[in-house]
Amino acid sequence: MSDRESIKKMLRSVLQSSKTGVSVNSLQSEYRSLCGENIPLKKLGYSKLEDYLKSIPSVARLEYRMGELKCFAAVCQETAHIAELVAKQKNSKKSGRSQVVNCRMRFKPSNPYMLNVRPRSSLRQPSPAGSSNWLANRSRTYGGHRGFSASCLYDVELVQSRLIQLMEKYYSGLWMSKLSQVYSEMFNQKLHPQALVDLEKWTHICMVSQSFLFVHVRPKSHILIEVISYTAHTRTCPASTNAPPLASSLQPGPDILPLLKVTFSPTSDSRIKELLSKYSHGLWAHALPKLFMDTYKMSFPEHIMDNLSLLLDICTVEYPMPHDKKKVLGSVEPPYLALPSEQYPSVLITDAKSSNAVTVRYVGENYSNAQEAMEGTMHSFYSQSSTHRPLSNPVVGQLVAVKGEDGDDLARAQVMKVMPPNKVKVYYVDYGFSVETSGTNLLELHQDFLSLPFQATNVQLAGLDAFSSHPLVLSSLDKLAVGKILLMETLEPCQKNEIPEAVLYDTSQDDDVNINSTCLKALQDNTMNNPLTVNATCQEVCVTNVCADGIIYCQLPSRGTARLSKLLEDTEAFFTSKMTSELLVSRPFSGKFCLARYKGKWSRVEITNMYGNRVMEILFIDLGLPATVEVTDLREIPPLFLKDFTIIPPQAIKCRLADLTVPEGDWRPEAVLWVKEALLGSEDCKMRILKLDRHKGDWLVYMYLFVGADSQELDKSINRQLAQSELWHKLTTQNNNTITSNNKCLHQPKRSEYSTKPHIHFIFPVFFQPGQNIDVFVPVACHPGYFVLQLWQDLHKLVVLMGEMILYYNQTRKANTATNIQKGEVYAARIDKNWHRVQVKGVLANGLVSVYDLDYGKHELVRTTLLQPLIEEFRQLPFQAITAQLAGVTQHQWSEEASMLFRNHVEDRALVAQVESVQEVSEVKGELWERRLTVYLVDTAVEDRDIWIHSIMADISGDLSSAA
């Protein structure tokens, strides 16, 4: 998602949180409290907040309340029109609850490398006029579209200039129906449909009247459009003008099929002439034989259809494609709908006939916004032109423009069925559903409105193919998805004629909801679970896992566990008789339901996280046990057992030990180990249920747990034994607050912090030369004086390395621990579920370690228990974090506003770095990986110009100095 769209989404969230509005004076601080930074007005091309708010009426509206200017959340215009049509479509099918479009979404973290195309190393030098040109360009691009049409983005001045050139060639005049084709042929660019409407307003260039139009050039290339009166016998010009006769070489317009018009020759055949005279606006040639048969009960001469010139004595024949008279009309198809560049684009779900036919619309600047602009142009085009009449004979499969019942809306559609006397069923190609409407609402679709791809597209939801039309799945889709904006992940690119496979996520709540997984879980038969009852005692409890957050997973005797045990035995027998490689998981995705081996036997798992397409984090759903495996360790559930496996709910129940004061944050490893040794593998466990609660949609059982005790006195419970132990008393008195990673800069490192020589020598990736252009990625940017680069060409190697580290350390973490941690040493550290190569900067007294991420350039605080020795295999790839500073700027101190602007332009982006110099940072000679570069940074994402970041920073520093 672009920065502009991201800012709009976050601003909408700020405004929706206050029903009484937010004061414009305090809006920046409210936005900063949510996002950590101000609204970047300079970047957006505005100097005042009020001007920016007025430019986004779809997000904000301004009102004076009690003498104060306040800002309110506007209706989500981006989707309100779509939602209205969806609601109409749903209401026409059934009554019931209304659909509410959710416009608040939390962005799902994605792989930042996927959001950037490869940077271009061939640079365009910045303008010698200075960086002010950049601000002018931004103002022209994002400001009021100076020189552009107000209703759509086309260059008015350019079109007017080209029309003058065109009419200098056609000095004898030109039919308006031909104007678009001639314009396209002459300038190799389509004439925007809005221009045909705007002609009436260009009185300094032309004069427009109604009826058939004729173009005449006045002296000095001044265009005059005159009226041509049309009768059945002749064409004449108004008596008040001296316009020349129509040039015979000019062909009729390209936007109609072969059209027959009567000229009433005295020698014409009376029947054909009589038939054609009833159609003053012409008749489609292909309709003539059937109409002739219906009228006169006799066949139309077939040879005439092969040579329409035989009719020239009684009518004129207009060909849409004069160069090929045998070709009636070329098939004009819209371009293919391209996938967004984001890994998780926003989509509106408009319909779901099954999980294999879910209709979605992409939401964003190049999709729903572009379509709304097109429909606005369609409305102007059709409402201001009297020549657009309802279609007389719609044909199944024909693309049409359809007016709404109120006459205000216009949309593109395809005819699905024609129902006498005057009803037509059409499919809205941009909305994804069909309706029945009056034939009077159908208009011919101008070919210029086919330049935008059809916006409605179908996807199939991964993992639901076997249950695509199950009523419970359809009900879940209708409740959770239809009419809502969700995030969508397309599993892998597909061919144009293939339906993409996708996963949908709802991120509007505190926790992400995987729609695919939720629909699958709707099929579970909860009567198979043990009926949990407060104060009840459960026998034969099996503890399967103890987690650091105090959650204990238990299996209870139930119909589900018995059925599951039998199914797993049948599965073992099935795989014994078959090649298991035949059921390898070929397309993994988050939430996928499959099988993996645990202690030598197959067990049900769900993929919870993916690191590329090779390394997977999984959860054994019947054990509550997470694991990290390779994708080759997973197997598809055999189709024979899929239904039975699906309906059995997960058999691992979430529990907590009641009346036990749990320290804030995670349990210490000693406490987890104590509980595991006491419970895991015990064959005689009993559970007394004290309380039932809901935890992330699942039951959370507060319990007393007893092991091998005949009586169930509380003093003999594991709860009391642990609470009264010396170990627990020691742990509860320590500071156990959870430490979270800080992915931003904690501070700018000083040179002395690099003075400790690591024990292992690493090689710097490349020797850089001044003037060299390098493709880079910027993972961290504090300010122009300190940021971090990664070499674009080596990023894939880093991704592979991290996958290998996750696989290795997650499987060996219990066996190996780092002891005697030393400052300056290099280790592997677990940070946000990933394993990173880090250098220790300091060992703190409370069990924490300050580390520097050698591949991403970030400073982190981690627990000593999360450090592991970095084995030789993971030391081969050179460290990827290269510290740098911006060239071309003279400042050394940067304000927070300037630093924020810099971060917005470079952080998490692919850029080109032009090396100015290489500076030695380390006090230890030869440690080349600790050098710092001075570089120019260039954004080459825009095709027609390169953005040199130092020019932007020079502008902002000048503006701040002036303001000061």
Coordinates of C-alpha atoms in Angstrom, one line a residue, residues 623-932:
L623 CA -1.3 -31.4 21.6
G624 CA -1.0 -27.6 21.8
L625 CA 2.6 -28.1 20.8
P626 CA 4.4 -25.6 18.4
A627 CA 7.2 -26.8 16.2
T628 CA 9.4 -25.7 13.3
V629 CA 9.7 -28.0 10.3
E630 CA 10.6 -28.1 6.6
V631 CA 7.7 -28.2 4.2
T632 CA 8.9 -31.6 3.1
D633 CA 8.0 -32.9 6.5
L634 CA 4.3 -32.1 5.9
R635 CA 1.7 -34.3 4.2
E636 CA -1.8 -33.6 2.8
I637 CA -4.6 -35.3 4.6
P638 CA -5.7 -38.3 2.4
P639 CA -9.0 -37.4 0.7
L640 CA -10.5 -40.6 2.1
F641 CA -10.1 -39.2 5.7
L642 CA -10.4 -35.5 5.1
K643 CA -14.1 -35.0 6.1
D644 CA -13.7 -37.1 9.3
F645 CA -10.5 -35.3 10.3
T646 CA -12.2 -31.9 9.7
I647 CA -15.2 -32.3 11.9
I648 CA -13.2 -33.3 15.0
P649 CA -12.4 -30.2 17.0
P650 CA -8.8 -29.7 18.3
Q651 CA -8.4 -32.0 21.3
A652 CA -5.9 -29.9 23.2
I653 CA -7.7 -27.8 25.8
K654 CA -6.2 -24.5 27.1
C655 CA -5.9 -24.5 30.9
R656 CA -4.3 -22.5 33.7
L657 CA -3.5 -23.4 37.2
A658 CA -6.1 -21.7 39.5
D659 CA -5.2 -19.6 42.5
L660 CA -1.6 -19.3 41.4
T661 CA -0.2 -15.8 41.1
V662 CA 1.5 -15.7 37.7
P663 CA 4.3 -13.1 37.4
E664 CA 3.9 -10.5 34.8
G665 CA 5.3 -11.7 31.4
D666 CA 6.4 -15.2 30.7
W667 CA 7.4 -17.8 33.3
R668 CA 11.1 -18.3 33.8
P669 CA 12.5 -21.4 32.1
E670 CA 13.0 -22.9 35.6
A671 CA 9.3 -22.7 36.4
V672 CA 8.3 -24.2 33.0
L673 CA 10.8 -27.1 33.5
W674 CA 9.5 -27.7 37.1
V675 CA 5.9 -28.0 35.8
K676 CA 6.9 -30.1 32.8
E677 CA 8.8 -32.6 34.9
A678 CA 5.8 -32.9 37.3
L679 CA 3.1 -33.3 34.7
L680 CA 4.3 -34.5 31.3
G681 CA 4.1 -38.3 30.9
S682 CA 2.0 -38.7 34.0
E683 CA -0.6 -41.4 33.5
D684 CA -2.8 -40.6 36.5
C685 CA -3.8 -37.0 36.3
K686 CA -7.1 -35.5 37.5
M687 CA -8.6 -32.1 36.9
R688 CA -11.1 -30.1 38.9
I689 CA -12.6 -27.2 37.0
L690 CA -12.9 -24.0 39.0
K691 CA -13.9 -21.5 36.3
L692 CA -14.5 -21.3 32.5
D693 CA -13.5 -18.3 30.5
R694 CA -13.1 -17.4 26.8
H695 CA -9.6 -16.8 25.4
K696 CA -9.2 -15.7 21.8
G697 CA -12.4 -17.6 20.8
D698 CA -11.5 -20.8 22.7
W699 CA -12.4 -22.0 26.2
L700 CA -9.8 -21.3 28.9
V701 CA -10.2 -23.7 31.9
Y702 CA -9.0 -22.6 35.3
M703 CA -8.3 -25.8 37.2
Y704 CA -6.7 -27.7 40.1
L705 CA -4.5 -30.5 38.8
F706 CA -3.8 -33.6 40.8
V707 CA -1.2 -36.3 40.0
G708 CA -1.4 -39.8 41.5
A709 CA -3.4 -38.6 44.5
D710 CA -6.5 -40.5 45.6
S711 CA -7.9 -37.6 47.5
Q712 CA -8.5 -34.2 45.8
E713 CA -7.7 -32.0 48.7
L714 CA -6.4 -28.7 47.4
D715 CA -3.2 -28.9 49.5
K716 CA -2.2 -32.0 47.4
S717 CA -2.8 -30.2 44.0
I718 CA 0.1 -29.2 41.8
N719 CA -1.2 -25.6 42.2
R720 CA -0.4 -25.6 45.9
Q721 CA 2.8 -27.5 45.6
L722 CA 4.2 -25.1 43.1
A723 CA 3.0 -22.0 45.0
Q724 CA 4.6 -23.2 48.2
S725 CA 7.9 -24.2 46.6
E726 CA 11.1 -22.2 47.2
L727 CA 11.6 -22.0 43.5
W728 CA 8.3 -20.3 42.9
H729 CA 9.0 -17.8 45.7
K730 CA 12.3 -17.0 44.2
L731 CA 10.9 -16.5 40.8
T732 CA 8.0 -14.2 41.9
T733 CA 10.4 -11.8 43.6
Q734 CA 12.5 -11.3 40.5
N735 CA 11.7 -8.8 37.8
N736 CA 10.0 -10.9 35.2
N737 CA 8.6 -8.1 32.9
T738 CA 8.5 -9.1 29.3
I739 CA 10.9 -7.2 27.1
T740 CA 9.7 -6.3 23.7
S741 CA 11.9 -5.5 20.8
N742 CA 12.4 -2.0 19.6
N743 CA 12.7 -2.0 15.8
K744 CA 13.6 1.6 15.6
C745 CA 16.9 3.2 16.5
L746 CA 17.4 3.4 20.3
H747 CA 20.2 5.8 19.7
Q748 CA 22.8 6.7 17.2
P749 CA 25.8 4.5 17.8
K750 CA 29.0 6.3 18.8
R751 CA 32.3 5.2 17.4
S752 CA 33.5 3.9 20.7
E753 CA 30.7 1.3 20.6
Y754 CA 32.4 -0.4 17.7
S755 CA 35.8 -0.5 19.4
T756 CA 35.5 -4.1 20.7
K757 CA 37.0 -6.5 18.3
P758 CA 34.9 -9.7 17.8
H759 CA 36.7 -13.0 18.2
I760 CA 35.7 -14.1 14.7
H761 CA 36.9 -12.3 11.6
F762 CA 34.2 -11.5 9.0
I763 CA 34.7 -10.2 5.5
F764 CA 33.0 -7.1 4.2
P765 CA 30.7 -7.9 1.3
V766 CA 32.2 -5.6 -1.3
F767 CA 35.0 -3.0 -1.8
F768 CA 33.2 0.1 -2.8
Q769 CA 34.6 2.8 -5.0
P770 CA 33.6 6.5 -5.2
G771 CA 31.1 7.1 -7.9
Q772 CA 29.8 3.6 -7.9
N773 CA 26.0 3.0 -8.1
I774 CA 24.7 0.2 -5.9
D775 CA 21.2 -1.3 -5.6
V776 CA 20.3 -1.2 -1.9
F777 CA 17.5 -1.7 0.6
V778 CA 17.2 0.5 3.6
P779 CA 16.0 -1.4 6.7
V780 CA 16.7 1.4 9.3
A781 CA 16.8 5.1 8.9
C782 CA 17.3 7.3 12.0
H783 CA 18.2 10.6 10.2
P784 CA 20.4 11.6 7.2
G785 CA 23.5 11.3 9.5
Y786 CA 22.8 7.6 10.3
F787 CA 21.0 4.9 8.3
V788 CA 21.7 1.3 7.3
L789 CA 22.0 -0.2 3.9
Q790 CA 21.7 -3.8 2.6
L791 CA 22.9 -4.9 -0.8
W792 CA 19.9 -5.8 -2.9
Q793 CA 21.8 -8.5 -4.8
D794 CA 22.4 -10.5 -1.6
L795 CA 19.0 -10.2 0.1
H796 CA 17.8 -13.5 -1.2
K797 CA 20.9 -15.1 0.5
L798 CA 19.9 -13.5 3.8
V799 CA 16.4 -14.8 3.5
V800 CA 17.7 -18.3 2.9
L801 CA 20.1 -18.0 5.8
M802 CA 17.4 -16.9 8.3
G803 CA 15.2 -19.8 7.2
E804 CA 18.1 -22.2 8.0
M805 CA 18.7 -20.5 11.3
I806 CA 15.0 -20.8 12.3
L807 CA 15.0 -24.5 11.4
Y808 CA 18.2 -25.2 13.3
Y809 CA 17.8 -23.2 16.5
N810 CA 14.1 -23.9 17.0
Q811 CA 14.9 -27.6 17.0
T812 CA 18.1 -27.5 19.1
R813 CA 17.3 -24.7 21.5
K814 CA 16.8 -26.9 24.5
A815 CA 20.0 -28.8 23.9
N816 CA 22.4 -25.8 23.4
T817 CA 22.5 -22.6 25.4
A818 CA 25.0 -19.8 25.3
T819 CA 26.9 -19.5 28.6
N820 CA 29.4 -16.9 29.8
I821 CA 28.1 -14.2 27.4
Q822 CA 30.8 -11.7 26.6
K823 CA 30.6 -8.2 25.2
G824 CA 31.8 -8.0 21.6
E825 CA 31.1 -11.6 20.9
V826 CA 28.8 -12.7 18.0
Y827 CA 25.7 -14.9 18.8
A828 CA 22.4 -16.0 17.4
A829 CA 19.5 -14.3 19.1
R830 CA 15.8 -15.0 18.9
I831 CA 14.0 -11.7 18.1
D832 CA 10.3 -11.6 17.2
K833 CA 10.1 -15.3 16.4
N834 CA 13.2 -15.1 14.0
W835 CA 16.8 -15.9 14.7
H836 CA 19.3 -13.1 13.9
R837 CA 23.1 -12.8 13.9
V838 CA 23.9 -10.2 16.6
Q839 CA 26.9 -8.7 18.4
V840 CA 26.6 -8.2 22.2
K841 CA 27.1 -4.5 23.1
G842 CA 26.5 -4.9 26.9
V843 CA 25.4 -7.4 29.5
L844 CA 22.9 -5.9 32.0
A845 CA 22.3 -7.0 35.6
N846 CA 18.7 -8.1 35.2
G847 CA 19.3 -10.9 32.8
L848 CA 19.0 -8.7 29.7
V849 CA 21.6 -8.2 26.9
S850 CA 21.9 -5.2 24.6
V851 CA 22.7 -6.5 21.1
Y852 CA 23.2 -5.0 17.6
D853 CA 21.7 -6.9 14.7
L854 CA 24.5 -7.3 12.2
D855 CA 22.3 -7.9 9.2
Y856 CA 19.5 -5.3 9.8
G857 CA 21.3 -2.6 11.8
K858 CA 18.9 -2.5 14.7
H859 CA 19.6 -2.3 18.4
E860 CA 17.6 -4.7 20.6
L861 CA 17.3 -5.8 24.2
V862 CA 16.9 -9.6 24.6
R863 CA 17.0 -12.1 27.5
T864 CA 20.2 -14.1 27.9
T865 CA 18.1 -17.3 27.6
L866 CA 17.4 -16.2 24.0
L867 CA 21.0 -16.3 22.9
Q868 CA 22.6 -19.3 21.2
P869 CA 26.2 -19.9 19.9
L870 CA 26.5 -18.9 16.3
I871 CA 27.7 -22.0 14.6
E872 CA 30.3 -21.9 11.7
E873 CA 27.7 -22.7 9.1
F874 CA 25.9 -19.4 9.8
R875 CA 29.1 -17.4 9.7
Q876 CA 29.8 -17.8 6.0
L877 CA 27.5 -15.0 4.6
P878 CA 29.0 -11.6 5.2
F879 CA 27.1 -9.3 7.5
Q880 CA 24.5 -7.4 5.5
A881 CA 24.1 -4.2 7.6
I882 CA 26.2 -1.4 6.2
T883 CA 26.1 1.9 8.1
A884 CA 25.9 5.1 6.0
Q885 CA 25.3 8.8 6.0
L886 CA 23.8 11.0 3.3
A887 CA 26.0 12.9 1.0
G888 CA 25.2 16.3 -0.4
V889 CA 23.9 17.9 2.9
T890 CA 25.8 20.2 5.2
Q891 CA 23.8 19.8 8.4
H892 CA 24.9 17.6 11.2
Q893 CA 22.0 18.1 13.6
W894 CA 18.5 17.1 12.4
S895 CA 15.1 18.0 13.9
E896 CA 12.5 15.4 14.5
E897 CA 10.4 16.8 11.6
A898 CA 13.3 16.5 9.2
S899 CA 14.3 13.0 10.5
M900 CA 10.7 11.8 10.1
L901 CA 10.6 13.1 6.5
F902 CA 13.8 11.3 5.7
R903 CA 12.5 8.1 7.2
N904 CA 9.3 8.3 5.2
H905 CA 11.3 8.6 2.0
V906 CA 13.9 5.9 2.5
E907 CA 13.0 3.4 5.2
D908 CA 11.9 0.0 4.0
R909 CA 12.5 1.0 0.4
A910 CA 14.6 -0.2 -2.5
L911 CA 16.8 2.7 -3.7
V912 CA 20.0 3.3 -5.6
A913 CA 23.1 4.5 -3.5
Q914 CA 25.8 6.4 -5.3
V915 CA 29.0 6.2 -3.2
E916 CA 30.8 9.4 -2.5
S917 CA 33.4 8.1 0.1
V918 CA 34.2 5.3 2.4
Q919 CA 34.9 6.1 6.0
E920 CA 36.8 4.0 8.6
V921 CA 34.6 3.6 11.8
S922 CA 36.3 0.8 13.7
E923 CA 39.3 1.5 15.8
V924 CA 40.5 -2.0 15.0
K925 CA 42.1 -1.9 11.5
G926 CA 41.1 -4.7 9.1
E927 CA 37.5 -5.1 10.4
L928 CA 36.2 -3.9 7.1
W929 CA 32.6 -4.8 7.9
E930 CA 32.6 -1.9 10.3
R931 CA 33.2 0.8 7.7
R932 CA 30.7 3.5 7.0

